[in-house]
GROMACS .gro file of C-alpha atoms in nm:
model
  125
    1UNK     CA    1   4.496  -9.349  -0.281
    2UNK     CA    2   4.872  -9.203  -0.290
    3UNK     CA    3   4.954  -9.043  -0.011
    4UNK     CA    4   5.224  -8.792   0.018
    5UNK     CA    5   5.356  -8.613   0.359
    6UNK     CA    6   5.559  -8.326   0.379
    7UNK     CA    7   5.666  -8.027   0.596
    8UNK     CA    8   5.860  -8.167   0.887
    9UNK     CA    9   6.199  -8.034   1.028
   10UNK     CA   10   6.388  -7.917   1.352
   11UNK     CA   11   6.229  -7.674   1.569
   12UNK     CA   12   6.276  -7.533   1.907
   13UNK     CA   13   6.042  -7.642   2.175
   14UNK     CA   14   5.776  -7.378   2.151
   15UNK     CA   15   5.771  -7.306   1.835
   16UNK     CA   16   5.522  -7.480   1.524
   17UNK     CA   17   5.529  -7.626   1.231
   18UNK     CA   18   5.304  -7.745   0.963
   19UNK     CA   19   5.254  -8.063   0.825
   20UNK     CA   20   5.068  -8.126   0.461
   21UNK     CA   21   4.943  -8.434   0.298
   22UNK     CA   22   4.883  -8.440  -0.068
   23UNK     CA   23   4.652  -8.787  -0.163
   24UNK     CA   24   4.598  -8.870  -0.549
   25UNK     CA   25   4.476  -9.135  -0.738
   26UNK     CA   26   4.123  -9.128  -0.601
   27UNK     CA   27   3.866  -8.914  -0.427
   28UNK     CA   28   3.827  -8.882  -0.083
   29UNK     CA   29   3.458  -8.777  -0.039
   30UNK     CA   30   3.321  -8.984   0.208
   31UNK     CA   31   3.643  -9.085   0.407
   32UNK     CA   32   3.829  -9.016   0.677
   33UNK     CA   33   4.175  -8.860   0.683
   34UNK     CA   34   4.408  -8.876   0.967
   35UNK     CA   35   4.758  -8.829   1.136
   36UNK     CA   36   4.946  -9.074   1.345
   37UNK     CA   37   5.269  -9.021   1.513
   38UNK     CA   38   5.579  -9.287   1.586
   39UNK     CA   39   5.863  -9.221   1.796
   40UNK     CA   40   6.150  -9.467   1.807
   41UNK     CA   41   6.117  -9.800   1.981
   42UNK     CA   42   5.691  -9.713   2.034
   43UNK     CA   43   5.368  -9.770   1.829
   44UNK     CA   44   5.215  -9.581   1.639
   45UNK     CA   45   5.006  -9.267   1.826
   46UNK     CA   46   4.697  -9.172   1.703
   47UNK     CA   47   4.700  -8.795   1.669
   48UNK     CA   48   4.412  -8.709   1.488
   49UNK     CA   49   4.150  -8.729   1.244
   50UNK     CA   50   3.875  -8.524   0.959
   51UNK     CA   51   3.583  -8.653   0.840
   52UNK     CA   52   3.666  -8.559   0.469
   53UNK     CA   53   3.284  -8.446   0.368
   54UNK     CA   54   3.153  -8.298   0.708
   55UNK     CA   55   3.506  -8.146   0.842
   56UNK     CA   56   3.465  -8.267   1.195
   57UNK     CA   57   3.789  -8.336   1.384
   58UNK     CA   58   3.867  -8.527   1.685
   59UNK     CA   59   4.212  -8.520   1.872
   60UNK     CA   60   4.400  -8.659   2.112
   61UNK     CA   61   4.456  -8.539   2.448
   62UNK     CA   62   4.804  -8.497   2.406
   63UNK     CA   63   4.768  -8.276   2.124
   64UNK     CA   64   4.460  -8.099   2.197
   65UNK     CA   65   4.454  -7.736   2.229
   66UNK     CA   66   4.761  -7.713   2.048
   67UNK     CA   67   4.770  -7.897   1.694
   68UNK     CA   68   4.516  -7.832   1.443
   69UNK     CA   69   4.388  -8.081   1.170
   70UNK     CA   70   4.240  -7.904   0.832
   71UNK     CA   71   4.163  -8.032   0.462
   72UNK     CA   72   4.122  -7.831   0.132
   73UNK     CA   73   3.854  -8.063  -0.060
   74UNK     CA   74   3.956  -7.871  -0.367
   75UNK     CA   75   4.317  -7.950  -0.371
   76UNK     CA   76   4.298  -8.261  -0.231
   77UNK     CA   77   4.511  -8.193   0.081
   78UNK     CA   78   4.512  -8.219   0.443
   79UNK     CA   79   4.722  -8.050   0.662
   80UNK     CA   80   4.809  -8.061   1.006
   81UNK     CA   81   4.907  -7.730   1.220
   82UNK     CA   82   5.109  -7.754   1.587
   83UNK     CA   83   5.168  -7.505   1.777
   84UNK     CA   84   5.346  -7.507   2.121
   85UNK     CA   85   5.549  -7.821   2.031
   86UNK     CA   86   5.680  -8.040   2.322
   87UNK     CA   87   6.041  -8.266   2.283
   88UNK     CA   88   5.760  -8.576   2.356
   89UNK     CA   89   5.604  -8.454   2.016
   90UNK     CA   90   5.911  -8.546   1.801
   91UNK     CA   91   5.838  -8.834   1.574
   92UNK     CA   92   5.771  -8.944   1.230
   93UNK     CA   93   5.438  -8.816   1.137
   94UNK     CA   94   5.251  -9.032   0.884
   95UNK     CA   95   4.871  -8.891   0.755
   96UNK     CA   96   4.654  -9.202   0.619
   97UNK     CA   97   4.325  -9.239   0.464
   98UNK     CA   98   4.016  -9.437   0.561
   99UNK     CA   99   3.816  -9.493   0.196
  100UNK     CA  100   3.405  -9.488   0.342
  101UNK     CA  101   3.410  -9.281   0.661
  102UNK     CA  102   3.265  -9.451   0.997
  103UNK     CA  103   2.993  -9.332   1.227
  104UNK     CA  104   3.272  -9.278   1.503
  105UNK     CA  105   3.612  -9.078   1.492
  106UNK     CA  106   3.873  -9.381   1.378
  107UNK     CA  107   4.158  -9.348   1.588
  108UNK     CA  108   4.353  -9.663   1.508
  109UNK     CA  109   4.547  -9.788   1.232
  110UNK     CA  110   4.363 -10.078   1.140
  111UNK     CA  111   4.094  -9.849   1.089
  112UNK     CA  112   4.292  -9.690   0.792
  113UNK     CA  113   4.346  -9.839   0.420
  114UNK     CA  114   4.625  -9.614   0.298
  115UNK     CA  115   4.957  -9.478   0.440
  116UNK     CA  116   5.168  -9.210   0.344
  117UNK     CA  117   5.568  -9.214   0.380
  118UNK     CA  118   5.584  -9.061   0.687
  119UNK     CA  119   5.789  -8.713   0.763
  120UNK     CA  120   6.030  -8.664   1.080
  121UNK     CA  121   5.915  -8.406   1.357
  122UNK     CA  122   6.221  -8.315   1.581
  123UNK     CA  123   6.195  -8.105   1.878
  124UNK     CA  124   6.458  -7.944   2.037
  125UNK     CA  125   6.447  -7.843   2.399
   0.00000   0.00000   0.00000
């Protein structure tokens, strides 16, 4: 699976943005998509996650409440939607893909097979 983020920028503390991530090259039914954050000099941050067939999410705590995770199964897309962004949410936001979903919401990256490029998430206060 290709994976291809997009939809970052600069915004004001407050205000939202919304991320997309296109995957090609094979089908996601039955897998698990998901966005991870990195800011410089930490690991990556799990930030949330879609079971690709069922649509169930699961999010962190930091971003609960205020960032939304949602997939169109017919365009192959997954997008994620935050609202009331913080200057502690600026990062580079990478989706990935899980091929053959788990029981449980997978929250780490080993969990995940494929990686998109990442796109950069700066908050100004």
């Amino acid at each position: 699976v290709q994976l291809q983020a997009s939809g970052g920028g600069l915004v004001q503390a407050g205000g939202s943005l919304r991320l997309a991530c296109a995957a090609s090259g094979r089908t996601l039914s039955g897998g698990d998509m998901a966005w991870f954050r990195q800011a410089p000099g930490k690991e990556h941050e799990f930030v949330s996650t879609i079971k690709w067939n069922t649509g169930r999410t699961y999010y962190a705590n930091s971003v609960k409440g205020r960032f939304t995770i949602s997939r169109d199964n017919t365009r192959n897309l997954v997008y994620l939607h935050m609202n009331s962004l913080k200057p502690e949410d600026a990062a580079v936001y990478y989706c990935a893909a899980r091929i053959g979903s788990l029981s449980i919401f997978a929250t780490t990256p080993d969990l995940y097979n494929n990686w998109g490029q990442g796109t950069l998430v700066t908050v100004s206060s």
